[in-house]
Short mmCIF file of N, CA and C in Angstrom, two decimals:
data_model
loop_
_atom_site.label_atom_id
_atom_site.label_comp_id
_atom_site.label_asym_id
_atom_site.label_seq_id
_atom_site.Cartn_x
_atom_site.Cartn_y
_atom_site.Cartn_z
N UNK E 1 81.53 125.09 103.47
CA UNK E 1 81.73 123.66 103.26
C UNK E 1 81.63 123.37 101.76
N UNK E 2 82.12 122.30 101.11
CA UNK E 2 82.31 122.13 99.92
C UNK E 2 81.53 120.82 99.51
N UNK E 3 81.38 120.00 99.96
CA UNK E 3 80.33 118.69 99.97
C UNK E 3 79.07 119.46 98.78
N UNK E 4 78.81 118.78 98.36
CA UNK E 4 77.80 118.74 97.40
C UNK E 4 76.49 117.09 97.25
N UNK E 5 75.65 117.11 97.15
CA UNK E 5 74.76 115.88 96.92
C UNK E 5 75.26 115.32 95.36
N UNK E 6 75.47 114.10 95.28
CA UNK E 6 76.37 113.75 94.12
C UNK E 6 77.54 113.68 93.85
N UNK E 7 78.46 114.71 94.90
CA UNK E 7 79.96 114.50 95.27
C UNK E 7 80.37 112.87 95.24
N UNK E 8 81.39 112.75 94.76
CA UNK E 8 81.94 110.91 94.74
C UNK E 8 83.44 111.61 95.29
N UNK E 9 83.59 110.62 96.36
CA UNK E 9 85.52 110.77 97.00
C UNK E 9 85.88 109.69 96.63
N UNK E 10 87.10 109.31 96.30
CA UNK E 10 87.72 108.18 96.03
C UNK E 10 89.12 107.84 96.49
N UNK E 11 89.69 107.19 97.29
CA UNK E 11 91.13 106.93 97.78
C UNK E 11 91.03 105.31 97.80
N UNK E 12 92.68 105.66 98.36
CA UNK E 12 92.70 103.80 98.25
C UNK E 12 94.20 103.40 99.16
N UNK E 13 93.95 102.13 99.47
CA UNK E 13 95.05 101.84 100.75
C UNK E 13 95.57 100.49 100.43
N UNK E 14 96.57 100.08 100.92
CA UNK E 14 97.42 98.73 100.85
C UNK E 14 97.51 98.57 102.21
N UNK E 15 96.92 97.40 102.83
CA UNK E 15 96.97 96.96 104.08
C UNK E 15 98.05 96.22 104.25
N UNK E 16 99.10 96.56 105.43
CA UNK E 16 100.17 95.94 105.87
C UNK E 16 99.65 94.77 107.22
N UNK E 17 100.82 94.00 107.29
CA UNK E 17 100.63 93.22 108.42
C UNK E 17 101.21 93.96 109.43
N UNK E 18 101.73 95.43 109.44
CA UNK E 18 102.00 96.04 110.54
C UNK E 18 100.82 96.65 110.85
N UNK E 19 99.69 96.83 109.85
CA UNK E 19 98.30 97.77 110.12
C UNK E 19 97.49 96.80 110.69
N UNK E 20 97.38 95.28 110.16
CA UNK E 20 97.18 94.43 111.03
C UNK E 20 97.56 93.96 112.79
N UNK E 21 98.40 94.45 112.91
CA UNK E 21 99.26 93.97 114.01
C UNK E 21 98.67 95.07 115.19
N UNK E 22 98.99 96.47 114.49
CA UNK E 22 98.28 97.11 115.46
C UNK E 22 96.79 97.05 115.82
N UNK E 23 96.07 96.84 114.71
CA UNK E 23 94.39 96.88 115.15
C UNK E 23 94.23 95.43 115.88
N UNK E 24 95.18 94.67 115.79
CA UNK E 24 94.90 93.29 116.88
C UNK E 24 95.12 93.89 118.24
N UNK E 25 96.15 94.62 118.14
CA UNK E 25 96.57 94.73 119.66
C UNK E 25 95.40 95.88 119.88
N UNK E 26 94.94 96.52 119.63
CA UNK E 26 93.78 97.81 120.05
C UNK E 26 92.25 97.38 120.02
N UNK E 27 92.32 96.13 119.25
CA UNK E 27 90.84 95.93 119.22
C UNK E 27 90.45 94.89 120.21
N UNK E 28 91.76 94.30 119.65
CA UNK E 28 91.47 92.57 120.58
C UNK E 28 90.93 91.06 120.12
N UNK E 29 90.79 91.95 118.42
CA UNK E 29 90.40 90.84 117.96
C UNK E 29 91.40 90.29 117.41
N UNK E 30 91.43 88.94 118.18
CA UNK E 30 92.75 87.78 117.91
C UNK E 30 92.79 86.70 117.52
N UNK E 31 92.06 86.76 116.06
CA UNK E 31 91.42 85.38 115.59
C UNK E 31 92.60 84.79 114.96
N UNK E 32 92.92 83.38 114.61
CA UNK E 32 94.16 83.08 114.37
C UNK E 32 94.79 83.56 112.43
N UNK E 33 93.27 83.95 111.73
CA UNK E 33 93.83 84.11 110.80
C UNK E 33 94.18 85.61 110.74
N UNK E 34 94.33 86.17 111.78
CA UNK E 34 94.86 87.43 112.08
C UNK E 34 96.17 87.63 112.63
N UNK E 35 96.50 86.40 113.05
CA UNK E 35 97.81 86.27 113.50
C UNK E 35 98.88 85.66 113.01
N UNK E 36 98.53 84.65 112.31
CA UNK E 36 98.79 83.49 111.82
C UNK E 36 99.05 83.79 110.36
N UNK E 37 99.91 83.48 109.35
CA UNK E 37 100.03 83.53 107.74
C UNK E 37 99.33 82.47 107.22
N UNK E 38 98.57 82.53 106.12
CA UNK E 38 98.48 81.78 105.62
C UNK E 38 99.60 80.97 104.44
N UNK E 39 99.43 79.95 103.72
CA UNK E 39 100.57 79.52 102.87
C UNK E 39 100.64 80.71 102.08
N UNK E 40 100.42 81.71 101.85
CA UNK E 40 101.18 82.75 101.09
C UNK E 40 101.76 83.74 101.81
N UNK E 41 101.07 83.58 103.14
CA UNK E 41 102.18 84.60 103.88
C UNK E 41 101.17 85.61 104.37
N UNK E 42 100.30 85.20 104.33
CA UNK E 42 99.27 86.58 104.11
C UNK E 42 98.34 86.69 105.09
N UNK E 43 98.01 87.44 106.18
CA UNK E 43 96.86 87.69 106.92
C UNK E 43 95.62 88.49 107.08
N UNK E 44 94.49 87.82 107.15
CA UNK E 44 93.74 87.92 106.84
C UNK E 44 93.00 89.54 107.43
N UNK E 45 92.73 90.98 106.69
CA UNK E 45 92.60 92.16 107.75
C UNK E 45 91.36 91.96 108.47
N UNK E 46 91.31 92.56 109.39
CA UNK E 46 90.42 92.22 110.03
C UNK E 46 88.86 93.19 109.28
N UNK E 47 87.47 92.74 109.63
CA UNK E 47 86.80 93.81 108.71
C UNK E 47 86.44 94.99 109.50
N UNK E 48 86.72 95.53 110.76
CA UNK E 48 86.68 96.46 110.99
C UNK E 48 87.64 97.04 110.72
N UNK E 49 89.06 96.97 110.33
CA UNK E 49 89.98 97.81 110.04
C UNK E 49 89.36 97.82 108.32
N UNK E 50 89.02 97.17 107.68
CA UNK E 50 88.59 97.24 106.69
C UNK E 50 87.94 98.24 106.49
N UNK E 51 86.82 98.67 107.13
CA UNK E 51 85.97 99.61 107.61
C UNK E 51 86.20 100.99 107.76
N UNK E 52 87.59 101.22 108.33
CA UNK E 52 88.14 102.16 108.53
C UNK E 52 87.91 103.17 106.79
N UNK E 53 87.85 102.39 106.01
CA UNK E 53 88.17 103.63 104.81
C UNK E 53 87.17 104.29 104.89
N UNK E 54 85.98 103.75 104.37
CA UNK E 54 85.18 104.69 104.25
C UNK E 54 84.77 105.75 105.94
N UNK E 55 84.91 105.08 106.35
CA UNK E 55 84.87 106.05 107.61
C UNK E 55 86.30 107.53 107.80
N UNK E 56 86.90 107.24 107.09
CA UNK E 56 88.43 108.06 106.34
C UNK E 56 87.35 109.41 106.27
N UNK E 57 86.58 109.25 105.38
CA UNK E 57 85.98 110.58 104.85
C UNK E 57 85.24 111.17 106.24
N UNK E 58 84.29 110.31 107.07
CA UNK E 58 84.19 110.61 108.37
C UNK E 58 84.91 111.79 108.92
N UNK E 59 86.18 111.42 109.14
CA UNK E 59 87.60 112.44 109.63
C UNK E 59 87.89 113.33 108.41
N UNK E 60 87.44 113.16 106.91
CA UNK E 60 88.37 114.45 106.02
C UNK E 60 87.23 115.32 106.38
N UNK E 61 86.18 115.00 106.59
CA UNK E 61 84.90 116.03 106.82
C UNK E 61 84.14 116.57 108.02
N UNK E 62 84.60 116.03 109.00
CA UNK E 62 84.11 116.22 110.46
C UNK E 62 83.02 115.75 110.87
N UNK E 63 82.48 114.56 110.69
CA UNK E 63 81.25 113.88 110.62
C UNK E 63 81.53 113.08 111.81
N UNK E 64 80.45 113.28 112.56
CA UNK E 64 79.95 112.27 114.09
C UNK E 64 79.08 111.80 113.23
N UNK E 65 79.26 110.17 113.26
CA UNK E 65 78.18 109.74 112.50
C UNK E 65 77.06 109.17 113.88
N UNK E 66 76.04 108.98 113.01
CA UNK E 66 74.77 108.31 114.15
C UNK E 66 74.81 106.94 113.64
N UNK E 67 74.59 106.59 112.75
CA UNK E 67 74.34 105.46 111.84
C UNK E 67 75.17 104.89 110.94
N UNK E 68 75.80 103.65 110.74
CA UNK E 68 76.60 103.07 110.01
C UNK E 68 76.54 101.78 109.81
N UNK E 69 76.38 101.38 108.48
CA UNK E 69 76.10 99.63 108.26
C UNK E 69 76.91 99.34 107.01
N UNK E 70 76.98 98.23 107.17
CA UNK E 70 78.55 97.17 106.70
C UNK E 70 78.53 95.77 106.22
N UNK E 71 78.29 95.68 104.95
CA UNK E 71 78.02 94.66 104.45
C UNK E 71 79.53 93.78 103.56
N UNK E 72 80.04 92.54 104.37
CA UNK E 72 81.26 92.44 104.45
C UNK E 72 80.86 91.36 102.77
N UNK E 73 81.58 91.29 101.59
CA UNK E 73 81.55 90.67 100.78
C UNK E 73 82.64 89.39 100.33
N UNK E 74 83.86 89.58 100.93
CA UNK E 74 84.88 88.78 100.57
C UNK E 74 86.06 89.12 101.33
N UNK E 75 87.26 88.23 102.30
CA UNK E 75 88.05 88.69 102.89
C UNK E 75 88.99 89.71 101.92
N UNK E 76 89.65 90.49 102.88
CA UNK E 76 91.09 91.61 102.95
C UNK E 76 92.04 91.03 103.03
N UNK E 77 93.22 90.86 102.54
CA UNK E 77 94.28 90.44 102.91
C UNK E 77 95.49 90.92 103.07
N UNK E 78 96.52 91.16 103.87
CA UNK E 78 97.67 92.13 103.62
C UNK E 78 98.03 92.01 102.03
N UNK E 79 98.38 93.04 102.00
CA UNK E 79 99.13 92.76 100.44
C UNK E 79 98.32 93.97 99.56
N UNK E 80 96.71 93.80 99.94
CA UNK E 80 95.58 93.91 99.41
C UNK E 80 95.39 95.41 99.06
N UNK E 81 95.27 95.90 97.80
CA UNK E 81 94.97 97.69 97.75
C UNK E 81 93.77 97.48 97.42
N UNK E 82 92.89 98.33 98.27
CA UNK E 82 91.56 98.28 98.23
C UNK E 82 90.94 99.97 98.10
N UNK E 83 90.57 99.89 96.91
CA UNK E 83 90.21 101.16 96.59
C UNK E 83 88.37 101.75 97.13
N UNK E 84 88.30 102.94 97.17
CA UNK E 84 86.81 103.28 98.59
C UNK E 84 86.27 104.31 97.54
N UNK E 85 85.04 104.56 97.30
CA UNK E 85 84.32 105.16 96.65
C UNK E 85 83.03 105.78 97.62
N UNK E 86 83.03 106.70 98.18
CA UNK E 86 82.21 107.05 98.52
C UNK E 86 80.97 108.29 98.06
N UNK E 87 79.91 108.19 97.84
CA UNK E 87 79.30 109.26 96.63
C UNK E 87 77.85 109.69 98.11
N UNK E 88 78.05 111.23 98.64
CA UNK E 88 76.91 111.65 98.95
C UNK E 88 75.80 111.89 98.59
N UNK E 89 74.74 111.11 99.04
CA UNK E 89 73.67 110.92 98.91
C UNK E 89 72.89 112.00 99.31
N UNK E 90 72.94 112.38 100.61
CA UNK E 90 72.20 113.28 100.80
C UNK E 90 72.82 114.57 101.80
N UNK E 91 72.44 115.74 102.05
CA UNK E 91 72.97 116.67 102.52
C UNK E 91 72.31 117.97 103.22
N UNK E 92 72.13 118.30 104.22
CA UNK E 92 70.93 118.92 104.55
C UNK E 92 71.36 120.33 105.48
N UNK E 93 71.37 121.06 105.37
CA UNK E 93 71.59 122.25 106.58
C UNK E 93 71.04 122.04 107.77
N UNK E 94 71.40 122.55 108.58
CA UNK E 94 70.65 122.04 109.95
C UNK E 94 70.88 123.35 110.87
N UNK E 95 70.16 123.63 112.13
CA UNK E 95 70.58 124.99 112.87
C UNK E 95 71.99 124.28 113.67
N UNK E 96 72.78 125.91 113.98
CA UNK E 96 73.95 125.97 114.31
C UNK E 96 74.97 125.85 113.01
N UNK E 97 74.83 126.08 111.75
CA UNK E 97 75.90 126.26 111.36
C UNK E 97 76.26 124.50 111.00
N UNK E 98 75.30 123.55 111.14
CA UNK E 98 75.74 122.06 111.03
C UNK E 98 74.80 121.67 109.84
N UNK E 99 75.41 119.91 109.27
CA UNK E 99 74.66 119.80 108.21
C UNK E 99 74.35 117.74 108.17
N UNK E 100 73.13 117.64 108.18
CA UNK E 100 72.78 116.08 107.97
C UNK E 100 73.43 115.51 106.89
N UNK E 101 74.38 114.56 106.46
CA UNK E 101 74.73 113.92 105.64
C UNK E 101 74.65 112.40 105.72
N UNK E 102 74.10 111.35 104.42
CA UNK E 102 73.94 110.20 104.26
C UNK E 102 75.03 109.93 103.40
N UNK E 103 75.29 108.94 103.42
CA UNK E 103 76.73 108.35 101.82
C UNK E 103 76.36 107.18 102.33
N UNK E 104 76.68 106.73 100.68
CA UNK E 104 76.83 104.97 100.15
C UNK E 104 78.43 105.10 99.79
N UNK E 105 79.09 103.91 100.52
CA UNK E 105 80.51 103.63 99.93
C UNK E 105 80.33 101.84 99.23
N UNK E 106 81.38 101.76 98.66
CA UNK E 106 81.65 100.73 97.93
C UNK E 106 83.04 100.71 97.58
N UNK E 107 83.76 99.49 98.33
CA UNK E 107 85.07 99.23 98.21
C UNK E 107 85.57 97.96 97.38
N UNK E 108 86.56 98.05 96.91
CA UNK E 108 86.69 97.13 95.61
C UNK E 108 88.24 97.06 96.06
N UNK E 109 88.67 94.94 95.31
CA UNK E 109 90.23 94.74 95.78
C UNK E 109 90.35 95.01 94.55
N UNK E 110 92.00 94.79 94.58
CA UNK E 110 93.10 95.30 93.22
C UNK E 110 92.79 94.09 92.35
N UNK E 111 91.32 93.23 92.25
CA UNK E 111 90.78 92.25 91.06
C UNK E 111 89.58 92.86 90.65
N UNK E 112 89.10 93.95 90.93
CA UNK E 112 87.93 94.81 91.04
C UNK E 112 87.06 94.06 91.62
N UNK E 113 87.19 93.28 92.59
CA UNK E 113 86.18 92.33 92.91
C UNK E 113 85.72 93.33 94.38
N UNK E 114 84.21 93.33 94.73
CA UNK E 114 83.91 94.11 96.26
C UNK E 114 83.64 93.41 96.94
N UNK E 115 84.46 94.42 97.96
CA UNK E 115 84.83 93.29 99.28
C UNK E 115 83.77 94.27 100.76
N UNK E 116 83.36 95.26 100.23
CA UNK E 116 82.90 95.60 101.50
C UNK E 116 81.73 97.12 100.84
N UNK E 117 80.86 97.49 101.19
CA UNK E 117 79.14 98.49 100.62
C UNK E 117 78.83 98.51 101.93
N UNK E 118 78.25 99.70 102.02
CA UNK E 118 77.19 100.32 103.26
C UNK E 118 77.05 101.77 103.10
N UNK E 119 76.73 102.17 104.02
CA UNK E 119 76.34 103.68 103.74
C UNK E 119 76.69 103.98 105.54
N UNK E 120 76.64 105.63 106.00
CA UNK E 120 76.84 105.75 106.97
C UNK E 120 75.80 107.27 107.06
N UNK E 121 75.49 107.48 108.24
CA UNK E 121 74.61 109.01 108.09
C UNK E 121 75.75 109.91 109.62
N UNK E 122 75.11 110.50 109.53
CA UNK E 122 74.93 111.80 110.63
C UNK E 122 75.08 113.06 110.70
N UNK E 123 76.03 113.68 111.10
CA UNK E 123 76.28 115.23 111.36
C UNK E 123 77.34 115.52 111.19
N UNK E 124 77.97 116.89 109.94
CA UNK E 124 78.84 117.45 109.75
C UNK E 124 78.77 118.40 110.83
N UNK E 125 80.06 118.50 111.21
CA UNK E 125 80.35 119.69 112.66
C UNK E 125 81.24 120.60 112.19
N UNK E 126 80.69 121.85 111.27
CA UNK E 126 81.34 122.66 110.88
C UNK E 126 81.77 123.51 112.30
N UNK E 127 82.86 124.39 111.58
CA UNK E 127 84.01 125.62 112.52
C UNK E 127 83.17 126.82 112.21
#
């Protein structure tokens, strides 16, 4: 495994109203500014799809997480490139070949303004 304590990942996404469209229909959440444009045209993402980034690294690393918290700062909006910073905190061997990991993420819109911080823990499930 390549993870290190101090490792920082960084990616970044542009939310469509088609990425919107689908997490309405899968989640169910059908609030009207999710459906609805505002006068710019723009709908509002929802913050669990928001969520989705940092949980991104979740899936590049094979992590069942146990624990995950989400501190929402300012809406998403289609249009919106929202860049994800996630830096491991902590990292631990564990029996079987598995390993405890903690991370703090911090996501920022294309005004550098943050729109979404938390951290997530659990278990890398190495091969």
């Amino acid at each position: 495994m390549d993870l290190q304590i101090g490792d920082i990942i960084r990616f970044e996404r542009t939310f469509t109203k088609e990425d919107v469209a689908v997490f309405t229909t899968v989640s169910k959440d059908e609030g009207e500014h999710h459906t609805e444009p505002d006068e710019l045209g723009r709908l509002v993402v929802q913050g669990l799809l928001t969520a989705t980034l940092p949980t991104k690294v979740g899936g590049d690393y094979n992590v069942l997480a146990r624990t995950m918290k989400f501190e929402f700062f300012r809406p998403v909006f289609t249009g919106d490139t929202i860049s994800c910073e996630v830096t491991i905190e902590e990292l631990e061997k564990k029996k079987n070949n598995r390993f405890s990991v903690m991370a703090t993420f911090t996501c920022m819109n294309q005004h550098e303004k943050e729109v979404l911080s938390g951290y997530f823990a659990g278990v890398i499930l190495t091969v």
